[in-house]
Short mmCIF file of C-alpha atoms and ligand atoms in Angstrom, two decimals:
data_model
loop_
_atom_site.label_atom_id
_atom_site.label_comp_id
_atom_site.label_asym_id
_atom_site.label_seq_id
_atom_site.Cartn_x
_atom_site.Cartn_y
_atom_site.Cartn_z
CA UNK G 1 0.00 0.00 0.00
CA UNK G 2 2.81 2.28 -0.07
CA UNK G 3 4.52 1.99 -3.58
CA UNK G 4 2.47 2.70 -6.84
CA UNK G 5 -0.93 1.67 -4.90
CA UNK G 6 -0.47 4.52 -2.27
CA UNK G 7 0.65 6.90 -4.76
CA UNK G 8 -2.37 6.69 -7.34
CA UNK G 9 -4.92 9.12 -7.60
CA UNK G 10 -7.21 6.42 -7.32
CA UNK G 11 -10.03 6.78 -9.64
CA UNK G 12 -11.85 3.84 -10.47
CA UNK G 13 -13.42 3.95 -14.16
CA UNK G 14 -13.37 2.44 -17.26
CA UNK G 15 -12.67 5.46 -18.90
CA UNK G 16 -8.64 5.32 -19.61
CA UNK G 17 -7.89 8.44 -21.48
CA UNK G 18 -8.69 8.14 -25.56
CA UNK G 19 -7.97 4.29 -25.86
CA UNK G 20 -11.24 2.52 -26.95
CA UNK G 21 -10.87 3.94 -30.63
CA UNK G 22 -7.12 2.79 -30.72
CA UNK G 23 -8.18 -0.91 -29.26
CA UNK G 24 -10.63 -1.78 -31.36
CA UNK G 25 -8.16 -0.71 -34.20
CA UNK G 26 -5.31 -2.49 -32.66
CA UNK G 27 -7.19 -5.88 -31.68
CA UNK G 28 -10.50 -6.17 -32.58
CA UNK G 29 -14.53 -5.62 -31.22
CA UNK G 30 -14.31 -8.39 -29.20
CA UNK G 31 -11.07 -7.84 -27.30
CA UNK G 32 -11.52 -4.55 -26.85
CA UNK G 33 -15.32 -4.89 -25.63
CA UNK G 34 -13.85 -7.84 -23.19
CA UNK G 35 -11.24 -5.33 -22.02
CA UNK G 36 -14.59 -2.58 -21.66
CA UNK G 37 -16.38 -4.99 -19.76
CA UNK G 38 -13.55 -6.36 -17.42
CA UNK G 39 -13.01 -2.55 -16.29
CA UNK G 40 -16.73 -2.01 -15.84
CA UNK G 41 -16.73 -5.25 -13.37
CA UNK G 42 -13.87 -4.41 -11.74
CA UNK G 43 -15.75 -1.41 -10.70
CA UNK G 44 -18.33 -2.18 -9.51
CA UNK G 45 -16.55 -5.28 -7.78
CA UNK G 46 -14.18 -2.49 -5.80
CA UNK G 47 -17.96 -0.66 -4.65
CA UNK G 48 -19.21 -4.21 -3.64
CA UNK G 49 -15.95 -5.10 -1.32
CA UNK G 50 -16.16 -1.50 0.60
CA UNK G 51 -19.87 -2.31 1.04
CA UNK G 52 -19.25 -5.69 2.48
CA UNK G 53 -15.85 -5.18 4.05
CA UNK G 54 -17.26 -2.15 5.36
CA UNK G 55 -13.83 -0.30 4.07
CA UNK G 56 -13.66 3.45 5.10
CA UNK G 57 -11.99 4.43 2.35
CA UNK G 58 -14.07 7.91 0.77
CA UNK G 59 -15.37 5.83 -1.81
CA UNK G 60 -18.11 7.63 -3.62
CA UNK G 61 -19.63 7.69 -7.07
CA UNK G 62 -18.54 10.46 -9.65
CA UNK G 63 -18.17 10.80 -13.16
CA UNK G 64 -15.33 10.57 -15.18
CA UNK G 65 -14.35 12.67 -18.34
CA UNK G 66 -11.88 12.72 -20.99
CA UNK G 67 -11.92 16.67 -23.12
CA UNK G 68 -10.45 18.37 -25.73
CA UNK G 69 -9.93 22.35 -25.64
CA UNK G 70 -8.53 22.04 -29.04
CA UNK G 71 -11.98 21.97 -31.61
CA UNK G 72 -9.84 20.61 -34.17
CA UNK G 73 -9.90 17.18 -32.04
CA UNK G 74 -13.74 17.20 -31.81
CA UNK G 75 -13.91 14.62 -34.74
CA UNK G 76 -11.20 12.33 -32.60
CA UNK G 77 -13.35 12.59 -29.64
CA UNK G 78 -16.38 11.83 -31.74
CA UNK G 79 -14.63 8.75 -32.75
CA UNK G 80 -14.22 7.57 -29.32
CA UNK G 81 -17.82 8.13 -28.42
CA UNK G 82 -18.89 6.14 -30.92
CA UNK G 83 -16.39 3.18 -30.13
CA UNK G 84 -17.50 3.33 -26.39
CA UNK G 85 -20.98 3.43 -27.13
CA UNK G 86 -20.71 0.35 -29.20
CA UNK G 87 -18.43 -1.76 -26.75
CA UNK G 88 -21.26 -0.86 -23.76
CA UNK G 89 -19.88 1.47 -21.84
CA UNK G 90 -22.00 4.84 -20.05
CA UNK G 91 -20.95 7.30 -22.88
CA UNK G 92 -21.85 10.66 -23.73
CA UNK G 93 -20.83 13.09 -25.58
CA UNK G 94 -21.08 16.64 -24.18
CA UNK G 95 -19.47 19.69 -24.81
CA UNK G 96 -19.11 23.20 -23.29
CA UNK G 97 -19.52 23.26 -19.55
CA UNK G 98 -18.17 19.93 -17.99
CA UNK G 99 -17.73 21.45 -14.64
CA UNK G 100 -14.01 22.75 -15.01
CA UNK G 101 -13.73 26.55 -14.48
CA UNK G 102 -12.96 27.15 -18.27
CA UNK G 103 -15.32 25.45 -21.10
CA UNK G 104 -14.17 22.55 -23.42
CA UNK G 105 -14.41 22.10 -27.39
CA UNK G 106 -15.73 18.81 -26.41
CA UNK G 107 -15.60 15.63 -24.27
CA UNK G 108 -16.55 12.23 -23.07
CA UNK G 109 -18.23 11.27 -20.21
CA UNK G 110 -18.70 8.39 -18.79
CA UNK G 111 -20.85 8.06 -16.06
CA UNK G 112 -21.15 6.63 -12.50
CA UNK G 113 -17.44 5.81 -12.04
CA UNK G 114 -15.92 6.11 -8.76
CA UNK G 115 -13.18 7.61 -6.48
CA UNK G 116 -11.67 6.90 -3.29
CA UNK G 117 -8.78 6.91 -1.10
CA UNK G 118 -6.63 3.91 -2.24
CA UNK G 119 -4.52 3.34 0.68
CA UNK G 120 -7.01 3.14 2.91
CA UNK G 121 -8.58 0.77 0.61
CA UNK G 122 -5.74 -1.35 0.51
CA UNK G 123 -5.65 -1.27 3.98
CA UNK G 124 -9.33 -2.64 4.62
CA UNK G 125 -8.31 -5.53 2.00
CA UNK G 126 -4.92 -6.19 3.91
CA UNK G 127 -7.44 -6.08 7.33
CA UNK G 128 -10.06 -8.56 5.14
CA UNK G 129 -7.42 -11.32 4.71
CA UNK G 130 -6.41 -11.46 8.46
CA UNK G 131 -9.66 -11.62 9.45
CA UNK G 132 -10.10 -14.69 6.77
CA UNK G 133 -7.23 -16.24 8.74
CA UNK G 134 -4.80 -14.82 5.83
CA UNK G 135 -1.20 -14.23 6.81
CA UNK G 136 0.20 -11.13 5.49
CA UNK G 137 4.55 -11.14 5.51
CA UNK G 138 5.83 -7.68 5.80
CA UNK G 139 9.74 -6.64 5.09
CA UNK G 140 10.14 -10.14 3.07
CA UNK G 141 11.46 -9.51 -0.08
CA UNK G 142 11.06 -12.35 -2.18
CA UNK G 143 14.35 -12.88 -4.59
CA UNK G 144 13.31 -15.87 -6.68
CA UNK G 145 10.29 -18.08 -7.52
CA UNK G 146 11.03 -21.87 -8.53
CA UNK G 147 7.75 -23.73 -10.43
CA UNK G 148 7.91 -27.05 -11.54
CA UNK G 149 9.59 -29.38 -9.34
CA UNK G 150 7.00 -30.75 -7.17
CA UNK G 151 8.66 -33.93 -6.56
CA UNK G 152 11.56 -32.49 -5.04
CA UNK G 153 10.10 -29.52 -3.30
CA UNK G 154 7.20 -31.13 -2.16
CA UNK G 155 5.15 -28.26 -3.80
CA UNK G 156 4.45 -26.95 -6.96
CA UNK G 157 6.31 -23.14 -6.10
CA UNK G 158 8.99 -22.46 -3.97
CA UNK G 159 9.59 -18.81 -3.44
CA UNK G 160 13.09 -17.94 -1.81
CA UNK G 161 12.83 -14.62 0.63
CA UNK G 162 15.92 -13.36 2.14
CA UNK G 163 14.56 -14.74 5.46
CA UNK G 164 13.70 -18.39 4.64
CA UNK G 165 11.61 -20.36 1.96
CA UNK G 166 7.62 -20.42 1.57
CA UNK G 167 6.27 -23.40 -0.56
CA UNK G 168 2.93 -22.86 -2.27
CA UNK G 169 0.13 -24.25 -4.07
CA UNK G 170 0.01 -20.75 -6.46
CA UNK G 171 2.34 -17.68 -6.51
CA UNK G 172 1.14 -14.42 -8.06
CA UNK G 173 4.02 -12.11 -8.85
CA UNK G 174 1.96 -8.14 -8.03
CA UNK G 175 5.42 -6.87 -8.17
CA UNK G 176 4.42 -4.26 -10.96
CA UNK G 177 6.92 -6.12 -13.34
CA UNK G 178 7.68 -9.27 -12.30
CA UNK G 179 11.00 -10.31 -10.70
CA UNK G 180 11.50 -12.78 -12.96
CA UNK G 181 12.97 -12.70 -16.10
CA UNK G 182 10.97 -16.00 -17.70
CA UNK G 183 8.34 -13.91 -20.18
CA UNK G 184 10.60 -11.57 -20.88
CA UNK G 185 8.01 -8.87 -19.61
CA UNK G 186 10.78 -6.40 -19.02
CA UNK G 187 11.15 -6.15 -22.76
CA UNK G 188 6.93 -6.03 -23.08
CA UNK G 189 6.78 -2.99 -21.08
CA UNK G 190 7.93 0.38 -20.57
CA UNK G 191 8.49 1.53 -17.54
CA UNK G 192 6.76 5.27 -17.07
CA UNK G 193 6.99 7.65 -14.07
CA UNK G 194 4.18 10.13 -13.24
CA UNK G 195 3.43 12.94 -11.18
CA UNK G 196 0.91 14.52 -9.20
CA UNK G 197 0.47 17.34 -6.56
CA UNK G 198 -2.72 18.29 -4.27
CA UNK G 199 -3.63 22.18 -2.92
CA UNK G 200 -6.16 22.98 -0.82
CA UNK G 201 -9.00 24.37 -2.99
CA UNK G 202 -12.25 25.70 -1.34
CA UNK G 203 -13.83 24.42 -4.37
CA UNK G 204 -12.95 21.53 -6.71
CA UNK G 205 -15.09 19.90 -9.52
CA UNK G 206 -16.71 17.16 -8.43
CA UNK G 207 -15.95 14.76 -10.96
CA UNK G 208 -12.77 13.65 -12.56
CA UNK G 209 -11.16 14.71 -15.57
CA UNK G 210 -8.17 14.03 -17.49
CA UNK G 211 -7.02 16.41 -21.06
CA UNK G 212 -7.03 14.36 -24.38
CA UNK G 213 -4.03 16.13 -25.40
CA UNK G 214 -0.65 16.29 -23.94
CA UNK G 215 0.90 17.01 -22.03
CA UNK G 216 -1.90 15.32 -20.19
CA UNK G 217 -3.13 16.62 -17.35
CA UNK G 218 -5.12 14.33 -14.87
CA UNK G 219 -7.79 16.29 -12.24
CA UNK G 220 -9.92 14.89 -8.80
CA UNK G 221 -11.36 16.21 -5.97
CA UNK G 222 -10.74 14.42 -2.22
CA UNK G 223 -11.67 15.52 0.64
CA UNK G 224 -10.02 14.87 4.11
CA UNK G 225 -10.15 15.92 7.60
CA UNK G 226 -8.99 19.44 7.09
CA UNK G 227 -11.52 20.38 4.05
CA UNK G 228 -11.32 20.09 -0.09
CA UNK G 229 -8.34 19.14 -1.59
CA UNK G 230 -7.39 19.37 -5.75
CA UNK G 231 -5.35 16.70 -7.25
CA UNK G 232 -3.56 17.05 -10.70
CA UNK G 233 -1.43 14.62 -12.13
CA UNK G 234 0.25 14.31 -15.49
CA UNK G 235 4.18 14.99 -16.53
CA UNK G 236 4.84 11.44 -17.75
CA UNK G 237 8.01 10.29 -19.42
CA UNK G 238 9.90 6.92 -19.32
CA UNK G 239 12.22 6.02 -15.98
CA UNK G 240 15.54 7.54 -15.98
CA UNK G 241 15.31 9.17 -19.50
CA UNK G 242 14.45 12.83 -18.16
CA UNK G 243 17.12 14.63 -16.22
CA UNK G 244 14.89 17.53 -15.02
CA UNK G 245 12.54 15.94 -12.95
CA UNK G 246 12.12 18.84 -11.03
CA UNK G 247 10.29 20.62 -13.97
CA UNK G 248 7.85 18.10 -13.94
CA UNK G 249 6.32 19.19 -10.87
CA UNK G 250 6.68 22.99 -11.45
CA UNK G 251 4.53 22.22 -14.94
CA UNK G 252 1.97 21.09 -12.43
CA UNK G 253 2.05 23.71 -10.26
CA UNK G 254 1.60 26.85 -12.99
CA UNK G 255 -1.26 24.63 -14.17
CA UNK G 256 -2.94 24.70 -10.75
CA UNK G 257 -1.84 28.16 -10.04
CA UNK G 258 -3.38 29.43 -13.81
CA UNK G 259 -6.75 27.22 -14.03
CA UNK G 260 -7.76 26.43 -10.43
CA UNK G 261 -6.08 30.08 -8.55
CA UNK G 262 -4.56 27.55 -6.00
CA UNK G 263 -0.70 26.75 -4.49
CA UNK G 264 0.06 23.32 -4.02
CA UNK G 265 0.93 21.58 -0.69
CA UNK G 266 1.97 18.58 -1.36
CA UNK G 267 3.51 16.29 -4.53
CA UNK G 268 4.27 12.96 -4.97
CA UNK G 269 5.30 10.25 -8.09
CA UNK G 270 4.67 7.42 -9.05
CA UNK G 271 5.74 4.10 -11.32
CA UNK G 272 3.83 2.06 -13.64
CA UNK G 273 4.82 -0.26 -16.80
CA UNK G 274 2.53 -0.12 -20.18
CA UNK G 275 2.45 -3.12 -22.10
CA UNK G 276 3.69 -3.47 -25.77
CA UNK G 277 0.12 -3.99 -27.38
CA UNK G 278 -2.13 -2.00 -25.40
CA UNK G 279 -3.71 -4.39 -23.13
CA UNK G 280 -2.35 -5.89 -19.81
CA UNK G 281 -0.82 -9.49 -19.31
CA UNK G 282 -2.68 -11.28 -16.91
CA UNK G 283 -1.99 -15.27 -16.37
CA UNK G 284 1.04 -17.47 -15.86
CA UNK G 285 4.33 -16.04 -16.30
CA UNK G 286 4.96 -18.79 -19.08
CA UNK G 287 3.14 -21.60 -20.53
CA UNK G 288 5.66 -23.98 -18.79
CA UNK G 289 4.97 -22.61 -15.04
CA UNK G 290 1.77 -23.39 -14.60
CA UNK G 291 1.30 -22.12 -11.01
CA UNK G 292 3.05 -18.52 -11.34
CA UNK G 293 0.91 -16.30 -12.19
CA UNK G 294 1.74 -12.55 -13.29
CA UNK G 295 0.14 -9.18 -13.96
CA UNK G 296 1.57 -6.35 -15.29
CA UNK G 297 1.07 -3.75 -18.31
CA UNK G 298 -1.57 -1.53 -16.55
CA UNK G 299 -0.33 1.54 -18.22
CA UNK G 300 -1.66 3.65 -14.98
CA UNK G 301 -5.18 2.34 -14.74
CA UNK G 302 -3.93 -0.13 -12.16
CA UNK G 303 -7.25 0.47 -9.54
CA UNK G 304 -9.75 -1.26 -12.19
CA UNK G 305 -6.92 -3.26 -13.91
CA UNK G 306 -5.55 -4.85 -10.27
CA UNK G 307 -8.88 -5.81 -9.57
CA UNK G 308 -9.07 -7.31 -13.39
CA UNK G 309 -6.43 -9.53 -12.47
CA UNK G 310 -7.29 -10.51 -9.06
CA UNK G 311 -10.49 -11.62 -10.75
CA UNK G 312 -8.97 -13.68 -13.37
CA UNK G 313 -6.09 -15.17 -11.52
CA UNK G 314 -8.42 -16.22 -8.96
CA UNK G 315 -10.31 -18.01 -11.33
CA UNK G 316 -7.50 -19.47 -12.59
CA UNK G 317 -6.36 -21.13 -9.57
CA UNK G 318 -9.67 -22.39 -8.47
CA UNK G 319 -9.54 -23.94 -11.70
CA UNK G 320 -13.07 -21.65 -13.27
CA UNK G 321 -13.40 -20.21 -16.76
CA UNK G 322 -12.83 -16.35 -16.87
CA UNK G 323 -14.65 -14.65 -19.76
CA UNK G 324 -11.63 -12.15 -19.69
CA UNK G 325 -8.55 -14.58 -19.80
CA UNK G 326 -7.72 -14.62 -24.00
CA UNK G 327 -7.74 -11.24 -23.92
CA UNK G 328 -5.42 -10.37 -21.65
CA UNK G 329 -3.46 -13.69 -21.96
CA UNK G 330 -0.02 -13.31 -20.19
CA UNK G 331 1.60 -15.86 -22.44
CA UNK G 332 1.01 -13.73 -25.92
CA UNK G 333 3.55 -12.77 -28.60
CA UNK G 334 2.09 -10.76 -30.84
CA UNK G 335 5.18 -9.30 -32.62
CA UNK G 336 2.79 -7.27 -35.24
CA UNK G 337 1.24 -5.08 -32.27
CA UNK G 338 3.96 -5.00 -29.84
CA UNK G 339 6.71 -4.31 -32.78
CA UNK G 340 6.31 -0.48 -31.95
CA UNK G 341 7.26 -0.58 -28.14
CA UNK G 342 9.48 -3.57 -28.25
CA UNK G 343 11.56 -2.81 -30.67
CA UNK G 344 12.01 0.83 -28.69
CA UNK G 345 12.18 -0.54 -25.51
CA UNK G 346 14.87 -2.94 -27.51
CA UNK G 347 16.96 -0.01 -28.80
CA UNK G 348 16.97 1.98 -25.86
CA UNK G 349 18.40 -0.22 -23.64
CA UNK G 350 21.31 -0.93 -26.13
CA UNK G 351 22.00 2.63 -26.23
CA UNK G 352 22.01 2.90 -22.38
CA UNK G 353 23.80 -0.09 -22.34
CA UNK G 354 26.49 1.59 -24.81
CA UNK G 355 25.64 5.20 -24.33
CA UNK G 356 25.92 5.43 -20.56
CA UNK G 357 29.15 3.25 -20.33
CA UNK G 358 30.55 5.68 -23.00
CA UNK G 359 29.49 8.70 -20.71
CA UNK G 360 30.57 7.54 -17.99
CA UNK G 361 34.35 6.83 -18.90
CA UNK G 362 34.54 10.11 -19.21
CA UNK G 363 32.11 11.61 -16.16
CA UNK G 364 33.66 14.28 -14.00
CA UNK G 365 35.44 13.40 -10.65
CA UNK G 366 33.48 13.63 -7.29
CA UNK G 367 34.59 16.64 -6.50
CA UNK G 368 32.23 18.28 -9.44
CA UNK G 369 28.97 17.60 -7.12
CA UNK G 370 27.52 20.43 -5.96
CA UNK G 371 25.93 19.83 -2.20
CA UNK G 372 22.21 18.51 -2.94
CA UNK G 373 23.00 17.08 -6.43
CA UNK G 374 23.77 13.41 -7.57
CA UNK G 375 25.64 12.13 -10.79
CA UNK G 376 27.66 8.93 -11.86
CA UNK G 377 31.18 9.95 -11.55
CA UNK G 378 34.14 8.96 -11.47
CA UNK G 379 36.19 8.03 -8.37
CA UNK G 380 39.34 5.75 -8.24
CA UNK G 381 39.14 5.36 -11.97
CA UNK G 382 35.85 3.63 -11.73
CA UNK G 383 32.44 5.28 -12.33
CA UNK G 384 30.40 5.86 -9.33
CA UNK G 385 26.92 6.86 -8.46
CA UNK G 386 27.20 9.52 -6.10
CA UNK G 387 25.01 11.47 -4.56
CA UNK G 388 26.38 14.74 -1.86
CA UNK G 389 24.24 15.86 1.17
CA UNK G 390 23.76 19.16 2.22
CA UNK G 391 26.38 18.80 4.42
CA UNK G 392 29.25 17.88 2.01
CA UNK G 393 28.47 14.06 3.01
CA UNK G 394 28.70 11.50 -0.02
CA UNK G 395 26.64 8.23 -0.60
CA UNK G 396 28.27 6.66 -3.51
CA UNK G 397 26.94 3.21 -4.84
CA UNK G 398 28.11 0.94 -8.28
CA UNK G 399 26.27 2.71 -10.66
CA UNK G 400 25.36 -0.85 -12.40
CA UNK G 401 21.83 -1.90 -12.04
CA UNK G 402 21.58 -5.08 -10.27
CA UNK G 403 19.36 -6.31 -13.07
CA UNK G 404 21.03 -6.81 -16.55
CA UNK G 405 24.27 -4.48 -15.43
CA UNK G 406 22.39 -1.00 -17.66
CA UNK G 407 24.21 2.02 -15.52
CA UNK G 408 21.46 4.43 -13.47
CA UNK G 409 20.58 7.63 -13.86
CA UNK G 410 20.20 10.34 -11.27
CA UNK G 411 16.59 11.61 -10.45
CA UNK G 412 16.59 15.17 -8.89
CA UNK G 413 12.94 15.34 -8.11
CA UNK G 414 13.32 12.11 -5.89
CA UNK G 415 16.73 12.19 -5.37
CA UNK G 416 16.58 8.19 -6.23
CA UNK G 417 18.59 6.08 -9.10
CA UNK G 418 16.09 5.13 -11.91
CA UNK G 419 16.94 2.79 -14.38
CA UNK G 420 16.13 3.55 -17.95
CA UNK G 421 16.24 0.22 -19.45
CA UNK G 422 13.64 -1.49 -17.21
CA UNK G 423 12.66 0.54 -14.57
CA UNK G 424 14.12 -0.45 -11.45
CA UNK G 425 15.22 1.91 -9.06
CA UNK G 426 17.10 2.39 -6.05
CA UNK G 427 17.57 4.93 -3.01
CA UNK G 428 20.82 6.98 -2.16
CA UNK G 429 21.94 3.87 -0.25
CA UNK G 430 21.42 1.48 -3.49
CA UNK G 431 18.16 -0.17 -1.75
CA UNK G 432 15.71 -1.30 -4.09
CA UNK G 433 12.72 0.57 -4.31
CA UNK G 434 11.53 -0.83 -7.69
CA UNK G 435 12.17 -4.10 -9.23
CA UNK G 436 12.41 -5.99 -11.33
CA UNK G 437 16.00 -5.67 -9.37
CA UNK G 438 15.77 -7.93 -6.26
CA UNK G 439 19.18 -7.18 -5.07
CA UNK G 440 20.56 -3.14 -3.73
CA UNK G 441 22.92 -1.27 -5.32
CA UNK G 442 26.81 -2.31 -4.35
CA UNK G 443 28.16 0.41 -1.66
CA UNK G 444 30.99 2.37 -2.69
CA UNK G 445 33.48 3.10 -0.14
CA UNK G 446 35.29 6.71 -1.19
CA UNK G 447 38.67 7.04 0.52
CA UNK G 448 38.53 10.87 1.64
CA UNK G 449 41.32 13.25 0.24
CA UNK G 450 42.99 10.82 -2.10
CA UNK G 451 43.65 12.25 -4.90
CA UNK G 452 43.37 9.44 -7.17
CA UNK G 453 39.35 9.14 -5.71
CA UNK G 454 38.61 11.67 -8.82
FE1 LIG F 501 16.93 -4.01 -16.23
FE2 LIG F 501 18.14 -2.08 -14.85
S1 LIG F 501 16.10 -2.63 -14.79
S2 LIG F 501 18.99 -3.40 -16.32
#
């Protein structure tokens, strides 16, 4: 509940920007109308779990809308009526006033969606399991996952934790991407970072919105203890492959500042992975492992997409049929649709690979950081990641990600080491925050005024 889950601005809709238009293009009527309906259930499956589990988690009905201020999209947005109408979904098409304090060219809106708080949701689930007579393993970071040896392990998965072994009927990897490099997913998904920030408003709409053009910007009301609160998100770009993170966050607060008059208080980010094809991969990590189960790809629509997979890897392991399961089979290769975002994701990590090795032969020596910045290096004629304090302290850490060896880049905003051929990233100290590294970050031990340390 504290990684991407407690960083969301958890809305809970169907509606997923302008994609219905590109799906059915992409795969067909009837995947993208399974996709439609699997978001639709998920919602209503998330409003019948607070109801029952009694969650208090702000969850309350709202509308959802994706606009254009740009009338030369109104055709575009047409389009996507159209497609939504015919897959099912609560459509309209309105225009004009939408409930923003500045008028649209047009939009889509889809109605009786939801919002709520989604760490406190998480929460109530997490407090739902115990009370089931779950068992819920905190601080246990699992480092590999064996399937297929029953006879030996005397079950059919044996995960290895740094603590000890747990044997299992079924695993499911919700580690975002998995940890495992079976499936390749690493090379099926992009890693993406987002950002939001929150202001006190006196009033916000009070439905959610997100802009059909870029950069896209992401609005929702919450509420807490203290009064009305505005949320805007937006500012996305790959992990690691945008050195002014910083900026990212001052985009978001002019846009508060110009369209809502408000200052923001508080600002947070977030990581999520978007699958090659458009549509998430949901099953077992291979055809061969029969009882580890994956789900990744939810290109940030993880509230409704999360609860997607619960549903079908649930059914999976109680051995049901899932209406759902071809079309978000884990096990696809569709080189046609994924050639786009493959072959990228391909490309860029040989030219971090080569590119950032290059760079960093010939980085500047330690002494180049300025207090409160980070960089890789160089120090004893290696290439470090350093990062110095405020106070002139360094942390310095092997600037090799513990993954497939790509070298890290320094992220300002969150004063972290991101990845930009996978995703994973690390703190100052080289701990893993995001996989799909398992292991931290090697620590660097600088010998103080030597003068062969630059
Ligand atoms: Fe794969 Fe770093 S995440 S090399």
């Amino acid at each position: 509940c504290a990684g991407a889950t407690g960083f969301t601005t958890g809305k809970i809709t169907s509606q997923h920007g302008l994609m219905y238009s590109k799906l059915v293009e992409r795969h067909g009527e009837d995947r993208a109308r399974a996709y439609a309906g699997a978001q639709q259930s998920a919602l209503e499956q998330i409003v019948e779990i607070v109801a029952e589990q009694q969650i208090d988690c702000d969850l309350r009905r709202a509308d959802a809308y994706v606009y254009t201020e740009d009338p030369k999209r109104v055709a575009e947005i047409s389009r996507e009526y159209k497609a939504t109408r015919a897959l099912g979904l609560p459509s309209q098409l309105v225009e004009g006033d939408i409930g923003l304090p500045w008028t649209v060219a047009c939009a889509v809106r889809f109605a009786d969606q939801a919002l709520f708080h989604p760490r406190r949701y998480c929460l109530g689930l997490a407090a739902a399991i115990e009370r089931s007579g779950g068992t819920i393993f905190e601080q246990t970071r699992a480092l590999d996952v064996e399937d297929g040896n029953r006879e030996k392990n005397g079950a059919n998965v044996v995960v290895t934790t740094a603590g000890g072994v747990v044997r299992a009927d079924a695993v499911v990897l919700a580690t975002q991407t998995p940890i495992l490099d079976r499936g390749a997913f690493f090379a099926r998904t992009q890693p993406h970072r987002s950002y939001v920030i929150a202001a006190r408003c006196d009033d916000p709409p009070d439905d959610m919105y997100i802009s059909a053009e870029q950069p896209i910007r992401s609005v929702r009301p919450h509420t807490d203890a203290d009064g009305s609160v505005l949320m805007v998100g937006g500012g996305g770009h790959r992990t690691g492959k945008d050195d002014h993170t910083e900026q990212q966050y001052g985009d978001l607060r002019r846009f508060a500042a110009e369209r809502f008059d408000v200052s923001a208080n508080w600002q947070w980010s977030a990581q999520d992975f978007a699958p090659a094809d458009g549509l998430p991969y949901i099953g077992p990590i291979t055809g061969g492992h029969p009882h580890t189960f994956v789900a990744t790809g939810y290109a940030k629509w993880g509230m409704t997409n999360g609860t997607v997979a619960a549903m079908i890897i649930a059914d999976s392991i109680l051995g049901r049929e899932s209406e759902w399961r071809e079309a978000f089979d884990s096990t696809r290769i569709d080189l046609h649709r994924s050639v786009g975002v493959v072959g990228s994701q391909g490309l860029s990590t040989v030219k971090s690979v080569i590119g950032d090795r290059i760079a960093s032969l010939a980085a500047s020596g330690v002494d180049s950081l300025a207090p409160g910045t980070g960089a890789v290096v160089r120090a004893g004629g290696h290439p470090v990641a350093a990062f110095r304090h405020e106070d002139g302290t360094i942390d310095a850490v092997s600037p090799r990600c513990t993954h497939l060896s790509c070298i890290v880049h320094f992220n300002e905003a969150e004063r972290t080491w991101d990845c930009p051929c996978h995703g994973s990233r690390f703190d100052l100290k080289g701990h893993v925050i995001d996989g799909p590294a398992t292991h931290d970050l090697e620590t660097v031990h600088l010998v103080a005024d030597d003068p062969a340390a630059n």
